[in-house]
Coordinates of C-alpha atoms and ligand atoms in Angstrom, one line a residue:
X1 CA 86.5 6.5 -38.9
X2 CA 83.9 6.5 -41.2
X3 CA 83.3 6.2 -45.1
X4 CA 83.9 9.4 -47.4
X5 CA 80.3 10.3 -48.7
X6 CA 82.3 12.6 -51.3
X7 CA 85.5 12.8 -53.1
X8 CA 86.5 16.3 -54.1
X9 CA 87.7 16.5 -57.9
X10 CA 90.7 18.6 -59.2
X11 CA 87.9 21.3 -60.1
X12 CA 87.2 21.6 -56.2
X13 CA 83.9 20.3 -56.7
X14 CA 82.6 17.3 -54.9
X15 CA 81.7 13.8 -56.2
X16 CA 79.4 12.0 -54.2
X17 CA 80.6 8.3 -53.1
X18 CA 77.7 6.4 -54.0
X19 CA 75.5 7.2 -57.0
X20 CA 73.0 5.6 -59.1
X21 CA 73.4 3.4 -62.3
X22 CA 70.9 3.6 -64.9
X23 CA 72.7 1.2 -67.9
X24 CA 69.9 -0.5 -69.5
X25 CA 67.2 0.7 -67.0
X26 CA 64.9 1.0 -69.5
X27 CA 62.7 4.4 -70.1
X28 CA 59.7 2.5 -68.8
X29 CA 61.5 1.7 -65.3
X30 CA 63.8 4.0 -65.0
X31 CA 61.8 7.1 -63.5
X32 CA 60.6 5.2 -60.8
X33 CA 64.0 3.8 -60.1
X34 CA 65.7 7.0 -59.9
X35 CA 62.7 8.5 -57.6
X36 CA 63.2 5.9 -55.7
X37 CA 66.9 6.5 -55.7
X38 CA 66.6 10.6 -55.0
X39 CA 64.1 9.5 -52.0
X40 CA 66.4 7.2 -51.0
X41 CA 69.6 9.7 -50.4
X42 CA 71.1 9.0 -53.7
X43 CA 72.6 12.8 -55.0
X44 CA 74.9 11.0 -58.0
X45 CA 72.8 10.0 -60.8
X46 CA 74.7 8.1 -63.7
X47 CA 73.3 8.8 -67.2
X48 CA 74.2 8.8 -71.0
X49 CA 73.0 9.5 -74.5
X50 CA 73.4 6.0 -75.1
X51 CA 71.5 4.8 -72.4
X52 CA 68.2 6.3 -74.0
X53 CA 66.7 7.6 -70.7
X54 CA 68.3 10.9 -70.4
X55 CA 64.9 12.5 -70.3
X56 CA 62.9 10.5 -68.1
X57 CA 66.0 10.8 -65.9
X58 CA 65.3 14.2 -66.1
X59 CA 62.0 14.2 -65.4
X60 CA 62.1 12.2 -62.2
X61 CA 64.6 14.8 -60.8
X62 CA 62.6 17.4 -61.6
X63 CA 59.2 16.1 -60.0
X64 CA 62.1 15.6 -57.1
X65 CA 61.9 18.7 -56.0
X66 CA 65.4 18.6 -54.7
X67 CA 67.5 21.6 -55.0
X68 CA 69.7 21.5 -58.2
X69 CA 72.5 22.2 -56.4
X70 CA 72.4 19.2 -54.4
X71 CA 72.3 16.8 -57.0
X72 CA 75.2 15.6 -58.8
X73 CA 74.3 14.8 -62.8
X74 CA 76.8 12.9 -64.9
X75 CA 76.0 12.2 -68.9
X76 CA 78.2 11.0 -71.5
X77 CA 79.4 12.0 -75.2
X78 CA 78.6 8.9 -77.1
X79 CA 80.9 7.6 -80.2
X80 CA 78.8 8.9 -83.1
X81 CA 79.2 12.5 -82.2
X82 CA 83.1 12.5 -82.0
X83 CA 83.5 14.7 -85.2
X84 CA 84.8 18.1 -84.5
X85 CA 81.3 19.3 -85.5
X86 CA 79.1 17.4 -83.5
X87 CA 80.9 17.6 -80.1
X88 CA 79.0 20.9 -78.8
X89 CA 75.6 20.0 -80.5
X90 CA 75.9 16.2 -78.5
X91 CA 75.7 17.9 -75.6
X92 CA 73.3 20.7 -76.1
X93 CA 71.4 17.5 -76.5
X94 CA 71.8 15.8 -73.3
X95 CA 71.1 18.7 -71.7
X96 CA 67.6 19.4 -73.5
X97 CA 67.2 15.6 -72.8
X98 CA 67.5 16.4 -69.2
X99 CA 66.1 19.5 -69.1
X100 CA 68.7 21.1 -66.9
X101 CA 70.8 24.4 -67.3
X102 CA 74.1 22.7 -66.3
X103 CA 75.5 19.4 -66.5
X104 CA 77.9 18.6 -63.1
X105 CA 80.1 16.0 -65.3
X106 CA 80.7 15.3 -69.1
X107 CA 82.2 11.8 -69.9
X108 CA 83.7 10.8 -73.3
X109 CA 82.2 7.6 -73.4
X110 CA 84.7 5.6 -75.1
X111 CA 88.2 6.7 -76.6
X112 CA 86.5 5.3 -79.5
X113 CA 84.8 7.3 -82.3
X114 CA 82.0 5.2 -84.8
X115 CA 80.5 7.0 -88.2
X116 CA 77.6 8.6 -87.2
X117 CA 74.8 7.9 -90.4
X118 CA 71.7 9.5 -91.3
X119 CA 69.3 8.2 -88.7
X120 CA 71.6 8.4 -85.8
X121 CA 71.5 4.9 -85.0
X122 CA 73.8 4.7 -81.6
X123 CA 76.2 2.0 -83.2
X124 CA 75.8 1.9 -87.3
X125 CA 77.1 -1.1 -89.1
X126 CA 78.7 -1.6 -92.7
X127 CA 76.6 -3.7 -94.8
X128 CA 79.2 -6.9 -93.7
X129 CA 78.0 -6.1 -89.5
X130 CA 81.3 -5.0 -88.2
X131 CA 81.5 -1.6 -86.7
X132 CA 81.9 1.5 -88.8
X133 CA 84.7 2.7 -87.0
X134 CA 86.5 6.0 -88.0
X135 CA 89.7 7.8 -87.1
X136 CA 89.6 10.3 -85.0
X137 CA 91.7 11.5 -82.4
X138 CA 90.4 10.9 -78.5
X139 CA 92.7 13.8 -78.0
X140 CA 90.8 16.5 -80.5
X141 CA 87.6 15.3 -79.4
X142 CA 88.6 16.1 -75.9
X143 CA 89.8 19.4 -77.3
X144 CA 86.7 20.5 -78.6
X145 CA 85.0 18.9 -74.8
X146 CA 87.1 21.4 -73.4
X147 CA 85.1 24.3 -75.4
X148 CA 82.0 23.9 -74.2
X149 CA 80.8 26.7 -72.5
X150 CA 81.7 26.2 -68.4
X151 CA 78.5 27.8 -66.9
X152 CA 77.1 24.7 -68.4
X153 CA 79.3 21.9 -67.5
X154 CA 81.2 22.0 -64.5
X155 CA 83.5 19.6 -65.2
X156 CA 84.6 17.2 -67.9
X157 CA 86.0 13.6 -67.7
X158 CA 86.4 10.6 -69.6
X159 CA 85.5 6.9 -69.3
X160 CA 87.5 3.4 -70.6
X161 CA 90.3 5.3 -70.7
X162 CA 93.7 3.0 -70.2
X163 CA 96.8 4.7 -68.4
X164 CA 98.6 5.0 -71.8
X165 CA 95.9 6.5 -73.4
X166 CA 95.6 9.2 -70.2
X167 CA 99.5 10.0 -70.3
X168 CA 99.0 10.9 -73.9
X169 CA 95.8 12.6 -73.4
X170 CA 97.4 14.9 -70.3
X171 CA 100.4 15.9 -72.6
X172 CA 98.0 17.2 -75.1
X173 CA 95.2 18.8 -72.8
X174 CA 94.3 22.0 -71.1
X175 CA 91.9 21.2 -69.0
X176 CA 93.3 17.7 -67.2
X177 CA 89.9 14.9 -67.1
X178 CA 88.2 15.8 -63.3
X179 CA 87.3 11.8 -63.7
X180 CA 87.9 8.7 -65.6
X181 CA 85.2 5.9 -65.2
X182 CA 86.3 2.8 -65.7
X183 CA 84.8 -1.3 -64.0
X184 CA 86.0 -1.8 -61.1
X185 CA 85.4 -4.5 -58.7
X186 CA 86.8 -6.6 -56.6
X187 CA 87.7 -9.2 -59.7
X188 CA 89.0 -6.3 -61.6
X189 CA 90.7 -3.7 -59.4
X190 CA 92.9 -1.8 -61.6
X191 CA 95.1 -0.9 -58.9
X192 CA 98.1 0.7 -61.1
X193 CA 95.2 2.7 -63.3
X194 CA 94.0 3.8 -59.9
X195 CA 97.5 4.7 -58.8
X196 CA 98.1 6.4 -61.9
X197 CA 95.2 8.9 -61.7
X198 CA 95.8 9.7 -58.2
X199 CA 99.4 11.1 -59.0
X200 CA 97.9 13.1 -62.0
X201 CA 94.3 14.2 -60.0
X202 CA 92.0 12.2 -61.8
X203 CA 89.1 11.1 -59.7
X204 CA 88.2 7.7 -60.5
X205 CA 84.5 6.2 -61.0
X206 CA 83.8 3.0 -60.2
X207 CA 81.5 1.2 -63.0
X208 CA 79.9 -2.1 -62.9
X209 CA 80.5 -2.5 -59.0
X210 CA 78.6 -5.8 -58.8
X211 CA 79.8 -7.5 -62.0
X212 CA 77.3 -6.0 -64.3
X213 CA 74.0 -8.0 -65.7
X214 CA 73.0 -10.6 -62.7
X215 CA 75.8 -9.2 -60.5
X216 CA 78.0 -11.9 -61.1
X217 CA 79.9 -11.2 -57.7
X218 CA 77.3 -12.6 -55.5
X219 CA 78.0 -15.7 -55.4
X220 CA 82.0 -15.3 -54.3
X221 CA 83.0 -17.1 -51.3
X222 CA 85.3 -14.7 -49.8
X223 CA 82.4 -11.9 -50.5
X224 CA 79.8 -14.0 -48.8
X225 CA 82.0 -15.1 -45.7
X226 CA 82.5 -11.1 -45.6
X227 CA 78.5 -10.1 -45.6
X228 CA 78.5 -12.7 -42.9
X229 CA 79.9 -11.7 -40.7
X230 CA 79.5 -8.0 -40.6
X231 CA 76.0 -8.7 -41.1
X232 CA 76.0 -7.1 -44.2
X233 CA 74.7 -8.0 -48.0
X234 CA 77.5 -9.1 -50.4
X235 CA 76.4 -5.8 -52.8
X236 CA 76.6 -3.4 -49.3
X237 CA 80.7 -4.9 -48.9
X238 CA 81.6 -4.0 -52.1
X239 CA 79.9 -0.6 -52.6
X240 CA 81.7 0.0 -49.1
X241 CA 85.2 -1.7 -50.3
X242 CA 84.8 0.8 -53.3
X243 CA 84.4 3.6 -51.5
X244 CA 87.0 2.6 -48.9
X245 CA 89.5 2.7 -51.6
X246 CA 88.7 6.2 -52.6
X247 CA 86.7 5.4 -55.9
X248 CA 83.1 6.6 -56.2
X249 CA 80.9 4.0 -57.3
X250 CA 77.5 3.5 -59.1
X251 CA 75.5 0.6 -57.9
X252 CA 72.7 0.5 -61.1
X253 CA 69.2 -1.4 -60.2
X254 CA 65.9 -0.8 -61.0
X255 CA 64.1 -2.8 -57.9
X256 CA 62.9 -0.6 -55.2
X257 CA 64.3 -3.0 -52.4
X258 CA 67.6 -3.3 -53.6
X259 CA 68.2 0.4 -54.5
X260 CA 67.5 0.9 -50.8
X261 CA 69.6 -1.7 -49.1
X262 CA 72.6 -0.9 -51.6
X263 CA 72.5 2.9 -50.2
X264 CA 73.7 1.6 -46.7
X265 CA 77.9 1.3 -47.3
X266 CA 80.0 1.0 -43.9
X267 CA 83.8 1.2 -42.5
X268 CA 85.1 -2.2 -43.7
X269 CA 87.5 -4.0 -41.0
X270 CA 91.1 -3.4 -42.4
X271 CA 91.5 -7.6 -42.6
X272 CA 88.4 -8.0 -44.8
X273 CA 89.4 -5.1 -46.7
X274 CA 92.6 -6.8 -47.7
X275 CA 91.2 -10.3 -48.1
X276 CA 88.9 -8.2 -50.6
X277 CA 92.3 -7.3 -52.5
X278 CA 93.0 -10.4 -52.9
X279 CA 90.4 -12.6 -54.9
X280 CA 91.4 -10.2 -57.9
X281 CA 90.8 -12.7 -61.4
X282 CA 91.4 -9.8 -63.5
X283 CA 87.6 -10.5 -64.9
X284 CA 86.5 -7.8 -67.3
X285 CA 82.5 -8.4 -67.7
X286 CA 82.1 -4.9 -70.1
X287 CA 83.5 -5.7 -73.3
X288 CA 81.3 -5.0 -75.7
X289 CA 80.5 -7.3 -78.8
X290 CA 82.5 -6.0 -81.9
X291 CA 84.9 -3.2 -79.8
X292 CA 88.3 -3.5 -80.0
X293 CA 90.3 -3.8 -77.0
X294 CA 91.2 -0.1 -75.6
X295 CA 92.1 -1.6 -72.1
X296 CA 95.5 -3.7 -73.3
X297 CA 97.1 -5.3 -70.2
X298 CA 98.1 -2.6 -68.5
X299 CA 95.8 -2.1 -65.2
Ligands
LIG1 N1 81.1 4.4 -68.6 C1 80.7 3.2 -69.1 O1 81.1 2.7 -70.2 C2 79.8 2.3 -68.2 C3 79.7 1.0 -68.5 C4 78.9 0.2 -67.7 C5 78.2 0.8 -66.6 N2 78.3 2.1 -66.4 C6 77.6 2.8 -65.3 O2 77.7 2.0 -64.1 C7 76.5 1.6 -63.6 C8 76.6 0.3 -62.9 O3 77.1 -0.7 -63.8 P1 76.1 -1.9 -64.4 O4 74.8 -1.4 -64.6 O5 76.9 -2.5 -65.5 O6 76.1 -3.0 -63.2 P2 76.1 -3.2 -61.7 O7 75.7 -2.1 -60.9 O8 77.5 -3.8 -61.4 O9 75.1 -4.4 -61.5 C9 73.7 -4.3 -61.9 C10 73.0 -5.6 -61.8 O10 73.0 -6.0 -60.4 C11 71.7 -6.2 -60.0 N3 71.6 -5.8 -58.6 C12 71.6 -4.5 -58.1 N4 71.5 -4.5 -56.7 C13 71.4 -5.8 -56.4 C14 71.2 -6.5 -55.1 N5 71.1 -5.8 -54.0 N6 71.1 -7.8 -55.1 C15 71.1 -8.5 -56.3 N7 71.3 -8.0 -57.5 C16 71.4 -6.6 -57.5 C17 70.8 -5.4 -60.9 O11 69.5 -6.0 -61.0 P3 68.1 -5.1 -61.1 O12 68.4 -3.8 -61.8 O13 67.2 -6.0 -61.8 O14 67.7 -4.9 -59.6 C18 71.6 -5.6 -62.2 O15 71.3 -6.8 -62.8 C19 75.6 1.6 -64.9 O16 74.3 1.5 -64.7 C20 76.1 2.9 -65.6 O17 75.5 4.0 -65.0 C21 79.1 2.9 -67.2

């Protein structure tokens, strides 16, 4: 048996397995890590309007050459632009910043909308610092995701969303999410969040697959006995325990080397794939400074 390289998402389309991080790859590095990525096999590349490199993204794929069709592009709504009004024009943007005619998956970032002010800043404060945070509904904002025209998105998802936040969100929608991205890794599995998207459909993205900023995993002595001996890197065994349990995954690095050896996942033996299961801490490394918490307990 060997590993999935795609999922297929309730719209029928296909996900690749492994794709490519680009979270604070900075516009400087980040074309030459995503060339390096496409030459590397790498179809899924992971983007957002808050990552500020949506158009040198887009600029390495199309020096790329590679048919547009074969590539896989995800972007995300970010939290200023959750107003009714600014939903559509958010994403005209991203895909001006990209330069591409269609989008293959639209995330709301964050079930969390911020005020958006007059230069745009991605995450405006109130004169006291704190967050300007304002009411509205995940669920209308998913509404008007739903709108946007389909011969330019094929699919729509969301990301940090909880299970009760999902159930509510599937009792309101039309369209149900194709995907929810949310961290996952072998310290934070989220088994009954996975559970509960695969009885409603949801695909499920794995984010932050090494622990985030200096891939805080490596060092595990359960992972390292594992690389061991199935003369593997740590970073290969848990893109390949990922995929293994049916999540896609996106690996993020801007080093040449590593984006290489992290595209080479393999079939797991069944007893390291359960020791895996177990060194769960329930470690969240993505909270970010000022949020509230949208994950509760419940994962
Ligand atoms: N939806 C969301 O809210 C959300 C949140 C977080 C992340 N994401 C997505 O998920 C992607 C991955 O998550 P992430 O960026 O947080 O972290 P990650 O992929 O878990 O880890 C990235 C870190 O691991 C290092 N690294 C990569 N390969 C390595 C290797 N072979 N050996 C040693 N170190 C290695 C990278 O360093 P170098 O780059 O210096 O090589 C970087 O410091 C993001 O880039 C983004 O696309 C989404």
């Amino acid at each position: 048996m060997a590993l999935s390289r795609t999922f297929r998402l309730n719209t029928g389309a296909l996900i690749p397995a492994v794709g490519f991080g680009t979270w604070q790859s900075k516009s400087t590095t980040v074309k030459i890590a995503v060339d390096c990525a496409l030459k590397t096999g790498y179809r899924h590349i992971d983007t957002a309007y808050a990552y500020n490199n949506e158009k040198e993204i887009g600029e390495a794929i199309a020096n790329s050459n590679i048919p547009r069709e074969k590539l896989f592009i995800t972007t995300k709504l970010w939290n200023t632009f959750h107003a009714r009004e600014d939903v559509q024009p958010a994403f005209e943007l991203s895909l001006k910043n990209l330069g591409l005619d269609y989008i293959d998956l639209y995330l709301m970032h964050w079930p969390l909308a911020i005020r958006k002010n007059e230069c745009l800043d991605l995450e405006p404060k109130k004169p006291d610092g704190t967050f300007d945070w304002v009411d509205i509904d995940y669920a209308e904002v998913w509404s008007e995701m739903e709108k946007i025209d389909p011969s330019k998105v094929k699919a729509i998802g969301v990301s940090n969303f909880s299970i009760g936040r999902l159930e509510r969100l599937i009792s309101k929608a039309r369209i149900i999410p194709a995907v929810n991205q949310v961290e996952l890794h072998p310290y934070l599995p989220q088994w009954k969040l996975l559970e509960f998207c695969k009885e409603n459909n949801i695909h499920v993205t794995a984010y932050s697959p090494l622990g985030s900023t200096n891939a805080p995993l490596l060092t595990d002595p359960t992972l390292t006995a594992i690389a061991k001996s199935n003369q593997k890197s740590i970073v290969q065994v848990l893109i390949s325990w990922a995929v293994q349990r049916g999540t896609s995954v996106l690996p993020k690095s801007v080093t040449p080397s590593r984006i290489k050896a992290n595209f080479n996942d393999f079939l797991l033996p069944e007893k390291d794939f359960e020791l895996i299961n177990k060194i769960t801490t329930r470690t969240r490394y993505l909270k970010p400074k000022g949020y509230p918490d949208v994950f509760g307990d419940d994962f």
